[in-house]
Amino acid sequence: MSDSMRVDQILSQIRSIRQEATGRMPGVAEKIGENQAGSSVSNTSFSEMLTDSVKAVSETQKSAASLAESFERGDKNISLAEVMVASQKANVSFTAMVEVRNKMIDAYQEVMRMSV
């Protein structure tokens, strides 16, 4: 397989991961109990859900860092493609978390501007 074909495959994997992760935090849909029909039943508080989401992003970043470190040490079982995909997953999940934080801050500021 030529290098350009491998790069194209890696890029397509990264694009599909980005599309999959756009607009949602890892683990959030599962945490709130979303079913096939799209309705949700929540038995957890918002703060618990937020904490779990931040922990999931942290774990994704730790996993990516661990894979990169293993690859750098010369582990034959880890390919560059795996490292890049894990790195992109961590990047996308962190970016999504930052966007959620920004939206929450905007909503808080909007509520604070309201007159009672």
PDB file of C-alpha atoms in Angstrom:
ATOM      1  CA  MET A   1       0.000   0.000   0.000  1.00  0.00           C
ATOM      2  CA  SER A   2       1.475   3.357  -0.981  1.00  0.00           C
ATOM      3  CA  ASP A   3       2.047   6.153   1.524  1.00  0.00           C
ATOM      4  CA  SER A   4      -0.510   8.415  -0.160  1.00  0.00           C
ATOM      5  CA  MET A   5      -3.196   5.726   0.148  1.00  0.00           C
ATOM      6  CA  ARG A   6      -2.370   5.260   3.859  1.00  0.00           C
ATOM      7  CA  VAL A   7      -2.529   9.014   4.435  1.00  0.00           C
ATOM      8  CA  ASP A   8      -5.873   9.193   2.619  1.00  0.00           C
ATOM      9  CA  GLN A   9      -7.231   6.395   4.814  1.00  0.00           C
ATOM     10  CA  ILE A  10      -6.042   8.123   7.975  1.00  0.00           C
ATOM     11  CA  LEU A  11      -7.562  11.416   6.865  1.00  0.00           C
ATOM     12  CA  SER A  12     -10.872   9.761   6.081  1.00  0.00           C
ATOM     13  CA  GLN A  13     -10.866   8.110   9.524  1.00  0.00           C
ATOM     14  CA  ILE A  14     -10.176  11.463  11.174  1.00  0.00           C
ATOM     15  CA  ARG A  15     -12.971  13.127   9.201  1.00  0.00           C
ATOM     16  CA  SER A  16     -15.451  10.420  10.143  1.00  0.00           C
ATOM     17  CA  ILE A  17     -14.486  10.720  13.815  1.00  0.00           C
ATOM     18  CA  ARG A  18     -14.925  14.492  13.688  1.00  0.00           C
ATOM     19  CA  GLN A  19     -18.353  14.137  12.080  1.00  0.00           C
ATOM     20  CA  GLU A  20     -19.338  11.557  14.662  1.00  0.00           C
ATOM     21  CA  ALA A  21     -18.197  13.693  17.584  1.00  0.00           C
ATOM     22  CA  THR A  22     -19.479  17.045  16.345  1.00  0.00           C
ATOM     23  CA  GLY A  23     -22.045  18.541  18.661  1.00  0.00           C
ATOM     24  CA  ARG A  24     -21.881  15.980  21.431  1.00  0.00           C
ATOM     25  CA  MET A  25     -19.659  15.131  24.321  1.00  0.00           C
ATOM     26  CA  PRO A  26     -18.418  11.549  24.726  1.00  0.00           C
ATOM     27  CA  GLY A  27     -20.583   9.500  27.033  1.00  0.00           C
ATOM     28  CA  VAL A  28     -23.268  12.139  27.577  1.00  0.00           C
ATOM     29  CA  ALA A  29     -25.991  10.440  25.524  1.00  0.00           C
ATOM     30  CA  GLU A  30     -25.369   7.155  27.300  1.00  0.00           C
ATOM     31  CA  LYS A  31     -25.292   8.866  30.703  1.00  0.00           C
ATOM     32  CA  ILE A  32     -28.709  10.487  30.397  1.00  0.00           C
ATOM     33  CA  GLY A  33     -30.240   7.241  29.174  1.00  0.00           C
ATOM     34  CA  GLU A  34     -31.194   8.230  25.660  1.00  0.00           C
ATOM     35  CA  ASN A  35     -33.089   5.455  23.901  1.00  0.00           C
ATOM     36  CA  GLN A  36     -33.666   4.675  20.216  1.00  0.00           C
ATOM     37  CA  ALA A  37     -36.730   6.933  19.997  1.00  0.00           C
ATOM     38  CA  GLY A  38     -34.740   9.943  21.183  1.00  0.00           C
ATOM     39  CA  SER A  39     -36.565  10.499  24.475  1.00  0.00           C
ATOM     40  CA  SER A  40     -34.460  10.719  27.577  1.00  0.00           C
ATOM     41  CA  VAL A  41     -34.893   9.793  31.184  1.00  0.00           C
ATOM     42  CA  SER A  42     -32.522  11.458  33.602  1.00  0.00           C
ATOM     43  CA  ASN A  43     -31.818  10.095  37.055  1.00  0.00           C
ATOM     44  CA  THR A  44     -28.595  12.049  37.479  1.00  0.00           C
ATOM     45  CA  SER A  45     -28.005  15.676  38.269  1.00  0.00           C
ATOM     46  CA  PHE A  46     -26.583  18.121  35.793  1.00  0.00           C
ATOM     47  CA  SER A  47     -23.398  18.490  37.827  1.00  0.00           C
ATOM     48  CA  GLU A  48     -22.857  14.711  37.831  1.00  0.00           C
ATOM     49  CA  MET A  49     -23.385  14.555  34.092  1.00  0.00           C
ATOM     50  CA  LEU A  50     -20.973  17.443  33.559  1.00  0.00           C
ATOM     51  CA  THR A  51     -18.378  15.891  35.864  1.00  0.00           C
ATOM     52  CA  ASP A  52     -18.646  12.550  34.060  1.00  0.00           C
ATOM     53  CA  SER A  53     -18.236  14.271  30.703  1.00  0.00           C
ATOM     54  CA  VAL A  54     -15.107  16.111  31.850  1.00  0.00           C
ATOM     55  CA  LYS A  55     -13.709  12.837  33.207  1.00  0.00           C
ATOM     56  CA  ALA A  56     -14.420  11.139  29.861  1.00  0.00           C
ATOM     57  CA  VAL A  57     -12.555  13.900  27.998  1.00  0.00           C
ATOM     58  CA  SER A  58      -9.668  13.573  30.458  1.00  0.00           C
ATOM     59  CA  GLU A  59      -9.526   9.805  29.952  1.00  0.00           C
ATOM     60  CA  THR A  60      -9.531  10.273  26.172  1.00  0.00           C
ATOM     61  CA  GLN A  61      -6.591  12.661  26.456  1.00  0.00           C
ATOM     62  CA  LYS A  62      -4.686  10.336  28.804  1.00  0.00           C
ATOM     63  CA  SER A  63      -5.263   7.422  26.451  1.00  0.00           C
ATOM     64  CA  ALA A  64      -3.999   9.413  23.468  1.00  0.00           C
ATOM     65  CA  ALA A  65      -0.924  10.536  25.403  1.00  0.00           C
ATOM     66  CA  SER A  66      -0.225   6.975  26.497  1.00  0.00           C
ATOM     67  CA  LEU A  67      -0.493   5.684  22.918  1.00  0.00           C
ATOM     68  CA  ALA A  68       1.810   8.446  21.677  1.00  0.00           C
ATOM     69  CA  GLU A  69       4.335   7.684  24.391  1.00  0.00           C
ATOM     70  CA  SER A  70       4.296   3.975  23.567  1.00  0.00           C
ATOM     71  CA  PHE A  71       4.735   4.731  19.880  1.00  0.00           C
ATOM     72  CA  GLU A  72       7.659   7.054  20.647  1.00  0.00           C
ATOM     73  CA  ARG A  73       9.317   4.288  22.671  1.00  0.00           C
ATOM     74  CA  GLY A  74       9.106   2.036  19.616  1.00  0.00           C
ATOM     75  CA  ASP A  75       6.252  -0.298  20.526  1.00  0.00           C
ATOM     76  CA  LYS A  76       5.705  -2.463  17.435  1.00  0.00           C
ATOM     77  CA  ASN A  77       2.027  -3.077  18.271  1.00  0.00           C
ATOM     78  CA  ILE A  78       1.047   0.581  17.884  1.00  0.00           C
ATOM     79  CA  SER A  79       0.854   2.240  14.485  1.00  0.00           C
ATOM     80  CA  LEU A  80       1.109   5.921  13.667  1.00  0.00           C
ATOM     81  CA  ALA A  81      -2.481   5.782  12.408  1.00  0.00           C
ATOM     82  CA  GLU A  82      -3.716   4.630  15.824  1.00  0.00           C
ATOM     83  CA  VAL A  83      -1.798   7.423  17.521  1.00  0.00           C
ATOM     84  CA  MET A  84      -3.161  10.048  15.124  1.00  0.00           C
ATOM     85  CA  VAL A  85      -6.752   8.835  15.457  1.00  0.00           C
ATOM     86  CA  ALA A  86      -6.519   8.797  19.261  1.00  0.00           C
ATOM     87  CA  SER A  87      -4.988  12.262  19.192  1.00  0.00           C
ATOM     88  CA  GLN A  88      -7.771  13.588  16.983  1.00  0.00           C
ATOM     89  CA  LYS A  89     -10.427  11.996  19.206  1.00  0.00           C
ATOM     90  CA  ALA A  90      -8.888  13.752  22.201  1.00  0.00           C
ATOM     91  CA  ASN A  91      -8.719  17.025  20.280  1.00  0.00           C
ATOM     92  CA  VAL A  92     -12.334  16.853  19.103  1.00  0.00           C
ATOM     93  CA  SER A  93     -13.664  15.899  22.535  1.00  0.00           C
ATOM     94  CA  PHE A  94     -11.714  18.718  24.196  1.00  0.00           C
ATOM     95  CA  THR A  95     -12.924  21.215  21.595  1.00  0.00           C
ATOM     96  CA  ALA A  96     -16.512  20.089  22.141  1.00  0.00           C
ATOM     97  CA  MET A  97     -16.086  20.464  25.905  1.00  0.00           C
ATOM     98  CA  VAL A  98     -14.735  24.004  25.477  1.00  0.00           C
ATOM     99  CA  GLU A  99     -17.692  24.900  23.241  1.00  0.00           C
ATOM    100  CA  VAL A 100     -20.137  23.571  25.833  1.00  0.00           C
ATOM    101  CA  ARG A 101     -18.364  25.638  28.487  1.00  0.00           C
ATOM    102  CA  ASN A 102     -18.588  28.731  26.280  1.00  0.00           C
ATOM    103  CA  LYS A 103     -22.315  28.187  25.720  1.00  0.00           C
ATOM    104  CA  MET A 104     -22.874  27.739  29.442  1.00  0.00           C
ATOM    105  CA  ILE A 105     -21.024  30.982  30.190  1.00  0.00           C
ATOM    106  CA  ASP A 106     -23.061  32.795  27.533  1.00  0.00           C
ATOM    107  CA  ALA A 107     -26.293  31.449  29.011  1.00  0.00           C
ATOM    108  CA  TYR A 108     -25.232  32.472  32.525  1.00  0.00           C
ATOM    109  CA  GLN A 109     -24.348  35.989  31.350  1.00  0.00           C
ATOM    110  CA  GLU A 110     -27.686  36.248  29.563  1.00  0.00           C
ATOM    111  CA  VAL A 111     -29.577  35.232  32.692  1.00  0.00           C
ATOM    112  CA  MET A 112     -27.589  37.746  34.746  1.00  0.00           C
ATOM    113  CA  ARG A 113     -28.540  40.531  32.315  1.00  0.00           C
ATOM    114  CA  MET A 114     -32.254  39.836  32.738  1.00  0.00           C
ATOM    115  CA  SER A 115     -34.176  42.225  34.915  1.00  0.00           C
ATOM    116  CA  VAL A 116     -36.572  40.779  37.442  1.00  0.00           C
TER     117      VAL A 116
END
